[in-house]
PDB file of C-alpha atoms in Angstrom:
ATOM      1  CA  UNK A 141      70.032  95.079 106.565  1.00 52.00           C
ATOM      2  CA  UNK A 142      66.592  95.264 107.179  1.00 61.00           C
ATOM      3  CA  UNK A 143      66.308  98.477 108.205  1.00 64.00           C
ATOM      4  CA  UNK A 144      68.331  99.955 105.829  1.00 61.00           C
ATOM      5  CA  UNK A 145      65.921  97.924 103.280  1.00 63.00           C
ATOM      6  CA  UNK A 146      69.542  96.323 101.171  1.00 58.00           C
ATOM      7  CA  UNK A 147      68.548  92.752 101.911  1.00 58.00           C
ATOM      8  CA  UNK A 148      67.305  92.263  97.992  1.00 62.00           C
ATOM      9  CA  UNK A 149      69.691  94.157  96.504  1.00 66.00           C
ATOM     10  CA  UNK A 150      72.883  92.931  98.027  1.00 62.00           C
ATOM     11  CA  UNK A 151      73.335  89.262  97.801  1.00 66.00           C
ATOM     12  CA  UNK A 152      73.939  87.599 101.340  1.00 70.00           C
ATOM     13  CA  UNK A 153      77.669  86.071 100.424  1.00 71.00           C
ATOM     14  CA  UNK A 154      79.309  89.622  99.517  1.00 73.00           C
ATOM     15  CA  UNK A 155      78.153  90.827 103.223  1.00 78.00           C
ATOM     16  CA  UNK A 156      79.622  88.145 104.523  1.00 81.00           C
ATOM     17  CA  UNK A 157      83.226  88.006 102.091  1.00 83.00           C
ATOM     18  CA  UNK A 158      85.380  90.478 103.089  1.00 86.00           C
ATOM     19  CA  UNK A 159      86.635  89.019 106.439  1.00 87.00           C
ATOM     20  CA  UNK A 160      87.711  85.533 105.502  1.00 88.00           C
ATOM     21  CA  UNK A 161      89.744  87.308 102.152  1.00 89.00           C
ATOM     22  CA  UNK A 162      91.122  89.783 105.017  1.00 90.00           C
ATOM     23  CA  UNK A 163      92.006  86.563 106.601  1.00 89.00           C
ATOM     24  CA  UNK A 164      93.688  85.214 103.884  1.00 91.00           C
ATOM     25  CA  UNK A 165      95.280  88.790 102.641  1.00 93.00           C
ATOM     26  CA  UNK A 166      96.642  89.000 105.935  1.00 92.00           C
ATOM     27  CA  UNK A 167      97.999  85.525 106.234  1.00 93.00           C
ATOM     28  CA  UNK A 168      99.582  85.517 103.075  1.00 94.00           C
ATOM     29  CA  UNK A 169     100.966  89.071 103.531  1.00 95.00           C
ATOM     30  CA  UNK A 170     102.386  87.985 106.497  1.00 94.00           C
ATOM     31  CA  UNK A 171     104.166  84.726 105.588  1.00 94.00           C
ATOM     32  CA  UNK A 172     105.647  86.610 102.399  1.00 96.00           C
ATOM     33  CA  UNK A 173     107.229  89.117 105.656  1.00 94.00           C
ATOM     34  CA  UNK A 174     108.313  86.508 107.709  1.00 93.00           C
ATOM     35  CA  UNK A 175     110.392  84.511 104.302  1.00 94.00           C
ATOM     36  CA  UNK A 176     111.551  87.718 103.192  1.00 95.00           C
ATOM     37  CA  UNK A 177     113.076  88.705 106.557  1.00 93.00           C
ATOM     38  CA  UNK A 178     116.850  89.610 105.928  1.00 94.00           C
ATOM     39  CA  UNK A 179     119.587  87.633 108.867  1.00 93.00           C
ATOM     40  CA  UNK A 180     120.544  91.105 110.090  1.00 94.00           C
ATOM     41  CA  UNK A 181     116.881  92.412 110.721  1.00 92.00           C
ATOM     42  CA  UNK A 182     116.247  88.882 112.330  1.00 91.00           C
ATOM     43  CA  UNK A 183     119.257  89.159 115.167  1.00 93.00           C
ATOM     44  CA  UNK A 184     117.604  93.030 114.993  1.00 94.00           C
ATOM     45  CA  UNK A 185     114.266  92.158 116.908  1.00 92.00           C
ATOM     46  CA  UNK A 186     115.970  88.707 118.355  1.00 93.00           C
ATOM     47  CA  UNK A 187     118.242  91.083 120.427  1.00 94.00           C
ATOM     48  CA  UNK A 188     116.186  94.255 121.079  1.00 95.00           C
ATOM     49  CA  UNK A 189     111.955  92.747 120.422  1.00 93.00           C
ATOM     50  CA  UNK A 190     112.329  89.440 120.804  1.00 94.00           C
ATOM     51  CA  UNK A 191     108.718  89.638 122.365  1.00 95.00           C
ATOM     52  CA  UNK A 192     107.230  90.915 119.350  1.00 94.00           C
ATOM     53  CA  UNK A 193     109.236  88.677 117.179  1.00 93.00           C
ATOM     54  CA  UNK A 194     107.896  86.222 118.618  1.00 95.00           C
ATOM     55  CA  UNK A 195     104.184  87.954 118.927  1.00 95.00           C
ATOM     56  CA  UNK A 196     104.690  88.187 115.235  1.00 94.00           C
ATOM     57  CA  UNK A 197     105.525  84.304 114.433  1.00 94.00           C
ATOM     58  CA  UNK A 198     102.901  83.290 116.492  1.00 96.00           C
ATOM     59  CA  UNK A 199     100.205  85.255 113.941  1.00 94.00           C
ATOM     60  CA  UNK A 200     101.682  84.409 110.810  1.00 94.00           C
ATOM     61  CA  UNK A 201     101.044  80.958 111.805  1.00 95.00           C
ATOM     62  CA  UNK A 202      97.775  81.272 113.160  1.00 94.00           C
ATOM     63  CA  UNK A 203      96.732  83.217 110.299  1.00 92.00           C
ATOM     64  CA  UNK A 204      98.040  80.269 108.364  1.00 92.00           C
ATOM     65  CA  UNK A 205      95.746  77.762 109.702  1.00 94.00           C
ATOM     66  CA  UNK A 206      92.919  80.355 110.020  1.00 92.00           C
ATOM     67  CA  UNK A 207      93.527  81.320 106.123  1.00 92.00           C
ATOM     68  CA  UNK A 208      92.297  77.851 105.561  1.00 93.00           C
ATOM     69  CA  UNK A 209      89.351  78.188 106.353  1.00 92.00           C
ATOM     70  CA  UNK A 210      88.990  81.346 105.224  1.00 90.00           C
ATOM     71  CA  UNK A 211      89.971  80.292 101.600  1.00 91.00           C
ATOM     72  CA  UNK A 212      87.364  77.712 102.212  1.00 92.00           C
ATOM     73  CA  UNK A 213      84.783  79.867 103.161  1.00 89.00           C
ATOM     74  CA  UNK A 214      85.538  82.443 100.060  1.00 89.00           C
ATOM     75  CA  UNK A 215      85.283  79.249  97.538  1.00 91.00           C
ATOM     76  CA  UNK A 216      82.052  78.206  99.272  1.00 88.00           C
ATOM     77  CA  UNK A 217      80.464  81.633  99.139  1.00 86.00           C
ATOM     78  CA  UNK A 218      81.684  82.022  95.621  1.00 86.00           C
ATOM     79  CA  UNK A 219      79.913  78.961  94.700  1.00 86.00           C
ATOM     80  CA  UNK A 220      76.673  80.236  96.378  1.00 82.00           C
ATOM     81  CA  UNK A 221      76.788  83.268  94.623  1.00 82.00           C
ATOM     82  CA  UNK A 222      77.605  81.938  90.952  1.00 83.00           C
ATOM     83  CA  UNK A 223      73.973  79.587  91.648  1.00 82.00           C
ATOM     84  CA  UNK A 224      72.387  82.594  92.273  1.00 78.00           C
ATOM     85  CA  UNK A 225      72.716  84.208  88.838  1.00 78.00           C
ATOM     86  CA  UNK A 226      73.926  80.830  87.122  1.00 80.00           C
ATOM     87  CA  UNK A 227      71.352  78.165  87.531  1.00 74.00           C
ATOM     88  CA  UNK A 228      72.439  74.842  87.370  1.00 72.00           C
ATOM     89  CA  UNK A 229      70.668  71.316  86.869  1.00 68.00           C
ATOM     90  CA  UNK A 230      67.352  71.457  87.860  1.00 62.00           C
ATOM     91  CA  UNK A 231      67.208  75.258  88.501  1.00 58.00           C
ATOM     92  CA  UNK A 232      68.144  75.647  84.979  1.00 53.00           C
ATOM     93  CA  UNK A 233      64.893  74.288  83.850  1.00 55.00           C
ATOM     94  CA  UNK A 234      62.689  76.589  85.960  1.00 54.00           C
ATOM     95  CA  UNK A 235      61.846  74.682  88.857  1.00 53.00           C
ATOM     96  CA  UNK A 236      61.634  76.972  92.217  1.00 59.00           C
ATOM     97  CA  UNK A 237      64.084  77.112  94.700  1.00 57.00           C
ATOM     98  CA  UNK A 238      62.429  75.380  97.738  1.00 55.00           C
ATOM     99  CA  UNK A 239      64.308  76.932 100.770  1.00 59.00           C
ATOM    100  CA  UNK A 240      62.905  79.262 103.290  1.00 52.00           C
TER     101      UNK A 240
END
């Protein structure tokens, strides 16, 4: 960022956003695959993929957990980033922000 000379125009939490609201995209995307899976295209990659069936369960779920966090992270980010251009409480009144 410094080099390309972005670091006061682009505010640190939208660098940072896109991969935990991949995370999330992707978890959710995947658990909306796995519940809308038919019976006959289960017993499909049961009886000819069952490694990548399996591959496959194994991600949604870990994408699960992982999209925790991740929604975490988005609503702590978003919260940074609405201080920024909403003060509130004492930054409201005009008082400096004291971090380095």
């Amino acid at each position: 960022l410094a080099m390309a000379k972005v670091e006061d125009s682009v505010p640190a939490p939208l660098i940072s956003l896109p991969p935990p609201v991949t995370m999330v995209t992707l978890a959710i995307l995947g658990i909306i695959l796995w519940a809308g899976m038919s019976e006959s295209c289960a017993t499909f990659y049961e009886t000819t993929h069952m490694q990548l069936l399996v591959l496959f369960r194994i991600q949604v779920i870990l994408l699960g957990i992982a999209a925790i966090f991740g929604f975490i992270t988005v609503f702590a980010q978003a919260m940074v980033l609405v201080q920024q251009y909403v003060p509130i409480g004492d930054k409201a009144e005009g008082s400096e922000d004291k971090r380095v």
